[in-house]
mmCIF file of C-alpha atoms in Angstrom:
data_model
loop_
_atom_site.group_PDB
_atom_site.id
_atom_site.type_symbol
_atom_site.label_atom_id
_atom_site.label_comp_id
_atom_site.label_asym_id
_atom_site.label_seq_id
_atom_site.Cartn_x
_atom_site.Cartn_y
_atom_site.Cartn_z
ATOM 1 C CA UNK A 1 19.955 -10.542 10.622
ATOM 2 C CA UNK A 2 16.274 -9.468 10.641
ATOM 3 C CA UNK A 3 14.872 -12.720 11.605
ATOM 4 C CA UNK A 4 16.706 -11.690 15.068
ATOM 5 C CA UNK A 5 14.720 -8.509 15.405
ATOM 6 C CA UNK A 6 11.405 -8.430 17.452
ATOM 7 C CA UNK A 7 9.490 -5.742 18.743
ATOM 8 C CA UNK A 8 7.898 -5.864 22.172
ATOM 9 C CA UNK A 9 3.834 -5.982 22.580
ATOM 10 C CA UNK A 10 2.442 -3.848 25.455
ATOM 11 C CA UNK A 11 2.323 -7.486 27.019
ATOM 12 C CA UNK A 12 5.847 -8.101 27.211
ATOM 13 C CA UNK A 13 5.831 -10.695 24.230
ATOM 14 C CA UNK A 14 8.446 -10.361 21.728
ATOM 15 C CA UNK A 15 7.333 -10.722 18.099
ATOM 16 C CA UNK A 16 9.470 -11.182 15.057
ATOM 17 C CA UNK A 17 9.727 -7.934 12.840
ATOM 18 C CA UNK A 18 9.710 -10.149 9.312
ATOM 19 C CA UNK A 19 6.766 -12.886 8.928
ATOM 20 C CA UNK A 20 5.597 -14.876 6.763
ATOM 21 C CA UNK A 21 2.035 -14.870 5.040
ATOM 22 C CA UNK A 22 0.293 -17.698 4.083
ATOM 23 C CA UNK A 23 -2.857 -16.316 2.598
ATOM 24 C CA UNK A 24 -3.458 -17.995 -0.988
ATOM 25 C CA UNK A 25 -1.226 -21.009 0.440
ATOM 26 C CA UNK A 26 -3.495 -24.128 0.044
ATOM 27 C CA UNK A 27 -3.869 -26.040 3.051
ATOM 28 C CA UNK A 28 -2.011 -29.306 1.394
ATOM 29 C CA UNK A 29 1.286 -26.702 0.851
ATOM 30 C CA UNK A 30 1.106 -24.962 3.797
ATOM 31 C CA UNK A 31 2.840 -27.660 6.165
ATOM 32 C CA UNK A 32 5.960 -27.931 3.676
ATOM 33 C CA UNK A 33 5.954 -24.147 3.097
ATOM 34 C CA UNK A 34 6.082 -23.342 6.819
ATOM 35 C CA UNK A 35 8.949 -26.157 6.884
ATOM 36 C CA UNK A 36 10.939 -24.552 4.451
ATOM 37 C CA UNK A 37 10.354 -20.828 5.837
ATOM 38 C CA UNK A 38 11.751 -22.229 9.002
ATOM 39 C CA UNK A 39 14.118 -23.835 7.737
ATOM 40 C CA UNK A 40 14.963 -20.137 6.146
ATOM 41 C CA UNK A 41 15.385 -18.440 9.505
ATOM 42 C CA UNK A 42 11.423 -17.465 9.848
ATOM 43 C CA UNK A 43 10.111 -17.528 13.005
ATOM 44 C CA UNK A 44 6.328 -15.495 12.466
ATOM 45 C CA UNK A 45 3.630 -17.269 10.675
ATOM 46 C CA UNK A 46 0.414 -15.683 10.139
ATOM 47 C CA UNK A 47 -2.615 -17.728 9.141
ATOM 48 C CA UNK A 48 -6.093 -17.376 9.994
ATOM 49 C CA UNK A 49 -9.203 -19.130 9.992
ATOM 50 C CA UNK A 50 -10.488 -17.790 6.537
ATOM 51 C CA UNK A 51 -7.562 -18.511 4.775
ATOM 52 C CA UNK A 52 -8.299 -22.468 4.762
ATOM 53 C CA UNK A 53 -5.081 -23.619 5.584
ATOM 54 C CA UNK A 54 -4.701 -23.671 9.821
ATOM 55 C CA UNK A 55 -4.392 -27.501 9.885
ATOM 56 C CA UNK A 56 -1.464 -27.129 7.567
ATOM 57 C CA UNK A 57 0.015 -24.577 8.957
ATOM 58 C CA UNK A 58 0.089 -26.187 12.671
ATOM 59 C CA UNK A 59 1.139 -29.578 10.378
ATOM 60 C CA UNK A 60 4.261 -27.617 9.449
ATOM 61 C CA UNK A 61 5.059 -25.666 12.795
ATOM 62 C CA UNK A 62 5.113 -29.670 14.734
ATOM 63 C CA UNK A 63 7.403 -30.334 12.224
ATOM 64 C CA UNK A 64 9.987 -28.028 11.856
ATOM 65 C CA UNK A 65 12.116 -29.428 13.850
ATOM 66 C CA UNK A 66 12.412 -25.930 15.736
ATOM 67 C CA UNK A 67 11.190 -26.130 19.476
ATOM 68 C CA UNK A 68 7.209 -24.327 19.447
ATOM 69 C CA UNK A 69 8.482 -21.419 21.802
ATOM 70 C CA UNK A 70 10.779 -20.422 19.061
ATOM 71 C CA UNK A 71 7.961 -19.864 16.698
ATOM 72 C CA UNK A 72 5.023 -17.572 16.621
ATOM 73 C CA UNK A 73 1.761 -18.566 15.098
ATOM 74 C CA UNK A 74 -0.891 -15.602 14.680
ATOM 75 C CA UNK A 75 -4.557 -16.391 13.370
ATOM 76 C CA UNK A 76 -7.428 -14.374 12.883
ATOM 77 C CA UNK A 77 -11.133 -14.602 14.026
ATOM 78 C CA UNK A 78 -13.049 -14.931 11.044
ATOM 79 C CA UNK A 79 -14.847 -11.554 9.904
ATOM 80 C CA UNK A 80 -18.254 -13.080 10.138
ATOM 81 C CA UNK A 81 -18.157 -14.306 13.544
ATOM 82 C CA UNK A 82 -19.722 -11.078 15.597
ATOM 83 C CA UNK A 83 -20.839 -12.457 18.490
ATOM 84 C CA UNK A 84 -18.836 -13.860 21.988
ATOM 85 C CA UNK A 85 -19.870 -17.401 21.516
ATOM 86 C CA UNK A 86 -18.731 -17.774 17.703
ATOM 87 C CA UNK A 87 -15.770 -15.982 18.309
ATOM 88 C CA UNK A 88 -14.513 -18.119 21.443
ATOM 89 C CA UNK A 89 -16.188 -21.309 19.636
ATOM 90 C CA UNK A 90 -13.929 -20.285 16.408
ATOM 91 C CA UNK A 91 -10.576 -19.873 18.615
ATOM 92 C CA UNK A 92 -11.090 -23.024 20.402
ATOM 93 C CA UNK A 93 -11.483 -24.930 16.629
ATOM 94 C CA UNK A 94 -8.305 -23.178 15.787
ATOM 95 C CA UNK A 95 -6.747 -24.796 18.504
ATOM 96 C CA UNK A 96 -7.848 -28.202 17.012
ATOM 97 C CA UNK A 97 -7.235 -27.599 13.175
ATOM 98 C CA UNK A 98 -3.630 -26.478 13.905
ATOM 99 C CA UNK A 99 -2.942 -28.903 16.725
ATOM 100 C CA UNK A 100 -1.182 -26.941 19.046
ATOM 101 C CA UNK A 101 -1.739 -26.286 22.758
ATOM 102 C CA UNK A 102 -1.327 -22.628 22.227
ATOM 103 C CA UNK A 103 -1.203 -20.027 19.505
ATOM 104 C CA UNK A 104 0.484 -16.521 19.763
ATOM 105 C CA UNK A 105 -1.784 -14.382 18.969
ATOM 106 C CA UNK A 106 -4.956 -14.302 17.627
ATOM 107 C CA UNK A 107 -6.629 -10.945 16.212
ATOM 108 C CA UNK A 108 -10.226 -9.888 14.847
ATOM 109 C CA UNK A 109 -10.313 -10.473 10.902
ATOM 110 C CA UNK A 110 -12.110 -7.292 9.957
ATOM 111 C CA UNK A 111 -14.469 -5.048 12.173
ATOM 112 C CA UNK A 112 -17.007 -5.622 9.206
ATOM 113 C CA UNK A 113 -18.297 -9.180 7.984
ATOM 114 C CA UNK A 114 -16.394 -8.937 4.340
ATOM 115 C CA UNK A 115 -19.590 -9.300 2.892
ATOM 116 C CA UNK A 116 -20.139 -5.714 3.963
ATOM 117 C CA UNK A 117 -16.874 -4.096 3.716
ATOM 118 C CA UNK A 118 -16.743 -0.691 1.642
ATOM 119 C CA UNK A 119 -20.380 -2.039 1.301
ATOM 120 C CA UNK A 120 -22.270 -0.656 4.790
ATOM 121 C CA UNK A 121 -21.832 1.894 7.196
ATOM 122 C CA UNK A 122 -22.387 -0.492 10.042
ATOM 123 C CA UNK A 123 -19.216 -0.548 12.142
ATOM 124 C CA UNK A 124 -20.372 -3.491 14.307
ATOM 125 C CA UNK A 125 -18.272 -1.448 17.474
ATOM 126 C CA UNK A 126 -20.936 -3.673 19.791
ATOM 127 C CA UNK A 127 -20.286 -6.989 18.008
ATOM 128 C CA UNK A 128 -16.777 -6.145 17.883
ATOM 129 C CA UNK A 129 -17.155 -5.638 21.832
ATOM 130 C CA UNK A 130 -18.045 -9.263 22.428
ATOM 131 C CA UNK A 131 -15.799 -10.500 20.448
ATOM 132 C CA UNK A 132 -13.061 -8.883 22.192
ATOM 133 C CA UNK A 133 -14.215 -10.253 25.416
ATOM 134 C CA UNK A 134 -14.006 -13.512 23.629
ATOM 135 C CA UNK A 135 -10.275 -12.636 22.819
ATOM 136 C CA UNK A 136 -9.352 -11.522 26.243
ATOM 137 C CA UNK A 137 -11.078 -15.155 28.008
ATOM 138 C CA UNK A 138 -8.819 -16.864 25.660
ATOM 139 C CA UNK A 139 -5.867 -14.467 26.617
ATOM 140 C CA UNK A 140 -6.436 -15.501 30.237
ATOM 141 C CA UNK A 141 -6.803 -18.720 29.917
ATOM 142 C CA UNK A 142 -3.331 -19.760 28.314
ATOM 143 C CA UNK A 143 -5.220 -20.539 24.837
ATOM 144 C CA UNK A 144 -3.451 -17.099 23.152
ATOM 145 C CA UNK A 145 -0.483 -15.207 24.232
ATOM 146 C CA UNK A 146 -1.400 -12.032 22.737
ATOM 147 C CA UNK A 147 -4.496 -10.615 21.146
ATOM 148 C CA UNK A 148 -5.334 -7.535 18.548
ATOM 149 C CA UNK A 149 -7.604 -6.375 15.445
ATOM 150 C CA UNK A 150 -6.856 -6.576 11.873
ATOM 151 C CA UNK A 151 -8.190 -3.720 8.991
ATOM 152 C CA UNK A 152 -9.539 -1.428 12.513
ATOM 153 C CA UNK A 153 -9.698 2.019 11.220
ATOM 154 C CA UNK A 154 -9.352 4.826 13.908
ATOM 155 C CA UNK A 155 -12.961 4.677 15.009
ATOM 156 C CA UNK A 156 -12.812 1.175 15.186
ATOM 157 C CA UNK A 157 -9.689 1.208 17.657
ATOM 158 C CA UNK A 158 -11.481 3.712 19.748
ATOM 159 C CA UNK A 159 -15.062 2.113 20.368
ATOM 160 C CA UNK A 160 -12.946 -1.242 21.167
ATOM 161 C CA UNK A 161 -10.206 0.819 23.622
ATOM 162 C CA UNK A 162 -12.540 2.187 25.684
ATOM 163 C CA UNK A 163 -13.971 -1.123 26.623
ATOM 164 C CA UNK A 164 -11.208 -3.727 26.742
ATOM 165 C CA UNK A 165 -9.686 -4.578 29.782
ATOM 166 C CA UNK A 166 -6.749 -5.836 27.797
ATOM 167 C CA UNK A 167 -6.008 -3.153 25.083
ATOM 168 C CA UNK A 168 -5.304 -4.610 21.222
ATOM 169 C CA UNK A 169 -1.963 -4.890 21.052
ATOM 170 C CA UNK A 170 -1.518 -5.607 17.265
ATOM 171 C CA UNK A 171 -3.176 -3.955 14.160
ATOM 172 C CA UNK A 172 -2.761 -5.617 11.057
ATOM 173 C CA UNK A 173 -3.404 -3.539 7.642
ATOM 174 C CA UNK A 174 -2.830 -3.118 3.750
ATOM 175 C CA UNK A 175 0.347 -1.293 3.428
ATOM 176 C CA UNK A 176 2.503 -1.115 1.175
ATOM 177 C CA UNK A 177 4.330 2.097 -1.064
ATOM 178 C CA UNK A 178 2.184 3.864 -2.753
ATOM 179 C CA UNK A 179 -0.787 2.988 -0.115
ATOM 180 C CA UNK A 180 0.425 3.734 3.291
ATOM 181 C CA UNK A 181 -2.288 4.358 6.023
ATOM 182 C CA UNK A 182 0.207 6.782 7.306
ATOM 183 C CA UNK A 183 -2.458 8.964 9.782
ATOM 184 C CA UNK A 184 -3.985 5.429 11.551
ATOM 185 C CA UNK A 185 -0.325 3.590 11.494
ATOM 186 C CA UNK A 186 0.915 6.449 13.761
ATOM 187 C CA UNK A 187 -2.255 6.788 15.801
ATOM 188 C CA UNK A 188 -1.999 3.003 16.327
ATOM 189 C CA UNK A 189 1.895 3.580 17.231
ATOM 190 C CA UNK A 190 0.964 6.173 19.294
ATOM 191 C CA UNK A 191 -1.075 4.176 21.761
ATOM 192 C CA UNK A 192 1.776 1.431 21.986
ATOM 193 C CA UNK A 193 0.350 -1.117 19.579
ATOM 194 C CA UNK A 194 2.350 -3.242 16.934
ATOM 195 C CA UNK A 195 1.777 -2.508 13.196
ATOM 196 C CA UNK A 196 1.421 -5.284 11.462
ATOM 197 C CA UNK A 197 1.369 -4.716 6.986
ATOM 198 C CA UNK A 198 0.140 -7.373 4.998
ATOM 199 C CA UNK A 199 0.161 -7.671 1.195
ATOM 200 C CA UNK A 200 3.745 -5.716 1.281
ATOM 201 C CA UNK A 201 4.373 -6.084 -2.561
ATOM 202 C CA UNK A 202 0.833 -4.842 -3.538
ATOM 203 C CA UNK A 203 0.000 -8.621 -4.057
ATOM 204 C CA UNK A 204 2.308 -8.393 -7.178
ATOM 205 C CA UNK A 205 0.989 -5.245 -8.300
ATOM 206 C CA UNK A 206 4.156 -3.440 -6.902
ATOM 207 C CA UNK A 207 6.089 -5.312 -9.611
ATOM 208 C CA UNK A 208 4.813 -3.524 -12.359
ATOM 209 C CA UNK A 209 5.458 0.211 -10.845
ATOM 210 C CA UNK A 210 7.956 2.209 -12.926
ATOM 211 C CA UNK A 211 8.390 4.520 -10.297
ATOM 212 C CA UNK A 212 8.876 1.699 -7.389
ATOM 213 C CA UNK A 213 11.201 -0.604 -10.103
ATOM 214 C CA UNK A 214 13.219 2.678 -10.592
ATOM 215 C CA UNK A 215 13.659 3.173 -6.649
ATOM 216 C CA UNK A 216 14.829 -0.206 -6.913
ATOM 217 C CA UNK A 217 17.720 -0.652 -9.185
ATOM 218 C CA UNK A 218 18.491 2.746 -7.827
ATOM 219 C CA UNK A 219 19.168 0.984 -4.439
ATOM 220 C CA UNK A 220 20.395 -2.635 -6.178
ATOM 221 C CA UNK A 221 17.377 -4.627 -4.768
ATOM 222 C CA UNK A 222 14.496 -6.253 -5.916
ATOM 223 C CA UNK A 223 11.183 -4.812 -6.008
ATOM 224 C CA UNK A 224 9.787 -6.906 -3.205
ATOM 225 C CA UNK A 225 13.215 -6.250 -1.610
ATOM 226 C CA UNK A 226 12.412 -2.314 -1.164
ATOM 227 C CA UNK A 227 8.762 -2.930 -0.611
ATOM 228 C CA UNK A 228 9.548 -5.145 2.359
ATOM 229 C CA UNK A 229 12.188 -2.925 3.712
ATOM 230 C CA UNK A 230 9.447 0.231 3.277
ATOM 231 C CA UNK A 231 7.091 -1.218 5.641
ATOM 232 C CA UNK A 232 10.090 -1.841 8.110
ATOM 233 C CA UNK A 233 11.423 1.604 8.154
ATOM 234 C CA UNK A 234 8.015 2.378 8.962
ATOM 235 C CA UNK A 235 8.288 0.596 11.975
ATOM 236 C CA UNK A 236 5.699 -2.117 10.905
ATOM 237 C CA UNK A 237 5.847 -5.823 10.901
ATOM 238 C CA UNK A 238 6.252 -7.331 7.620
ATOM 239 C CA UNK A 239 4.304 -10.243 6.321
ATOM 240 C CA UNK A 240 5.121 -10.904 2.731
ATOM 241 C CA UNK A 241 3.337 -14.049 1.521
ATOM 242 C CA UNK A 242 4.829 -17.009 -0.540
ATOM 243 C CA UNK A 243 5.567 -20.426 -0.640
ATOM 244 C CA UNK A 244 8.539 -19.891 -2.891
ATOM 245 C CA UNK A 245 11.648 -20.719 -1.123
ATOM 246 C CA UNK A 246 13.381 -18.950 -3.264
ATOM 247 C CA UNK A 247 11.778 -16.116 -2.648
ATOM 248 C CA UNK A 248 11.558 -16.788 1.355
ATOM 249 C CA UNK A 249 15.233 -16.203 1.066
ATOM 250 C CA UNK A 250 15.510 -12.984 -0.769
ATOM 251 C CA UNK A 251 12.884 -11.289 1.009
ATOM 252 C CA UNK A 252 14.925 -11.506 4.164
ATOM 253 C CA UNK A 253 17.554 -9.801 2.335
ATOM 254 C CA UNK A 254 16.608 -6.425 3.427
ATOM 255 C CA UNK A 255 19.821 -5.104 5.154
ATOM 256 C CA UNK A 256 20.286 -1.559 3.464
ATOM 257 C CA UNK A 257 18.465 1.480 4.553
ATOM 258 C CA UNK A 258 16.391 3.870 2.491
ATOM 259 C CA UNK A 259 16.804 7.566 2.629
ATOM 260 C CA UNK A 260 14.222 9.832 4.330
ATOM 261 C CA UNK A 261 14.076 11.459 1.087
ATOM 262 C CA UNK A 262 13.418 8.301 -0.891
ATOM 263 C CA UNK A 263 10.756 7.382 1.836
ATOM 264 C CA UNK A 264 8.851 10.078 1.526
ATOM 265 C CA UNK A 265 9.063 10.166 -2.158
ATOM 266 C CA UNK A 266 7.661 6.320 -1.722
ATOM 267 C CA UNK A 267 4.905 7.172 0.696
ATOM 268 C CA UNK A 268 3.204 9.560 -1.637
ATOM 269 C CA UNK A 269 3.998 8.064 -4.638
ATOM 270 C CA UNK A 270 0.507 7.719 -7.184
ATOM 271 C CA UNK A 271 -1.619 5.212 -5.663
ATOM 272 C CA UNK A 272 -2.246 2.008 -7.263
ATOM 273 C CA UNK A 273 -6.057 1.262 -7.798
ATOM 274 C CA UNK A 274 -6.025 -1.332 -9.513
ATOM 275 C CA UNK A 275 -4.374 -4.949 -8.110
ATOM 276 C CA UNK A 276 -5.659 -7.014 -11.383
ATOM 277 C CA UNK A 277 -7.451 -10.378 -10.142
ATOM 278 C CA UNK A 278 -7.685 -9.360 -6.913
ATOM 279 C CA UNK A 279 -9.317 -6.092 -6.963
ATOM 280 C CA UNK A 280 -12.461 -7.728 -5.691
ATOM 281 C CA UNK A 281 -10.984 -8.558 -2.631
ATOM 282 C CA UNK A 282 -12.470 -5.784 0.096
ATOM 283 C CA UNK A 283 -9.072 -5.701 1.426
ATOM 284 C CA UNK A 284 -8.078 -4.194 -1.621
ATOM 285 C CA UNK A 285 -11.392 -2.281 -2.753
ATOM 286 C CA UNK A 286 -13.607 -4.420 -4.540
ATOM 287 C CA UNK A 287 -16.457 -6.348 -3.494
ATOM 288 C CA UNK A 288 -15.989 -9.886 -2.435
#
């Protein structure tokens, strides 16, 4: 069963290879969603502090009737907080909205404040600095078990590795077929962190793909099936997001195994540009 797989962080903690996303879950659904994922055999949930939906989210982990240690709860730092003090201020009201004594892991939202994704060439590798030292006083102080970056590109890892005493064990990023960071997901690998892909189905977009729909029936699974089991095969953490239990349950049905052939074929399938509604996302191109 995949929800018994975990990889190791360069810590020692385990963390489940299938998660579930709650992005887009509103904060009065999250508590039951994260119930019934459990419920489900889920034991990752990712939230974070721009997503709205933390007190839920901790609402639904204290109430799962699964013991906390058997869960893991990732948030992220919110991408406009640059500096040490709103950083550690933002983990420590984390802590409160979810109402838990400890959370997982907690990772850096964006190395650019979203308003300036694809927008600026300002890196922010100094703000970034602090807020990694903010990260690691959190680390050693029992608040977070582990600690890493989301949407870092290769320069971004690199101004932050050089500095941190505790090297970012996680980087979460857009990846999914037909948009597969392939050159910074084996750089990350390389230095022992955990991949992490969000938005595995495309945020939908997948769905409509002739060429991934054909790969599918091909193989007898659903779209969202293949996509999920893509990202695994790439040695990444999944983190497909719904509150459909229905869905929950199929998209942990990923026991068959793509051929290399069929994965390459995948990886450089034609890109999708355009993801409809939420194009003006910056995770996904547009401007916020």
């Amino acid at each position: 069963m995949i929800f018994e797989e975990t990889y190791t962080l360069s810590n020692g903690v385990k963390i489940p290879k299938l998660g579930l996303g709650t992005w887009f879950i509103p904060n009065d659904q999250a508590a039951a969603a994260v119930r019934q994922a459990v419920s489900i055999g889920y034991r990752l949930i990712d939230t974070a502090q721009a997503y709205g939906n933390e007190e839920g989210v901790g609402a639904g982990i204290k109430s799962c009737g699964v013991p906390r240690e058997e869960v893991f709860v990732t948030s992220k730092v919110a991408a406009e907080h640059k500096t040490y003090e709103a950083a550690a201020k933002s983990i420590d009201e984390s802590l409160m909205k979810t109402g838990l004594s400890y959370i997982d892991m907690v990772i850096i939202h964006s190395p650019q404040p979203w308003a300036e994704v694809n927008q600026s060439e300002n890196r922010y590798f100094e703000e970034n600095r602090q807020v990694w030292k903010a990260l690691e006083a959190a680390l050693a102080a029992g608040k977070v078990r582990a600690i890493g970056v989301s949407n870092f590109l290769k320069e971004d890892i690199d101004s932050l590795w050089d500095a941190a005493k505790v090297k970012p064990m996680v980087n979460q990023v857009l990846c999914h077929i037909s948009n597969t960071p392939a050159a910074l997901v084996s750089y990350c690998q390389g230095k022992g962190m955990a991949m992490e892909a969000y938005s595995p189905v495309a945020h939908g977009e997948a769905l409509k793909n002739e060429g991934i729909r054909a790969m599918a029936e091909k193989y007898g699974v659903s779209v969202p099936q293949l996509c999920i089991r893509y990202d695994l095969q790439l040695g990444m953490i999944a983190l497909p997001k719904t509150a459909n239990p229905g869905h929950m349950k199929t998209n942990a049905e990923v026991d068959f195994t793509i051929s290399d052939e069929d994965m390459n074929a995948l990886m450089n399938m034609e890109k999708i540009r355009d993801y409809g509604e939420y194009s003006r996302f910056p995770v996904f191109g547009g401007k916020k």
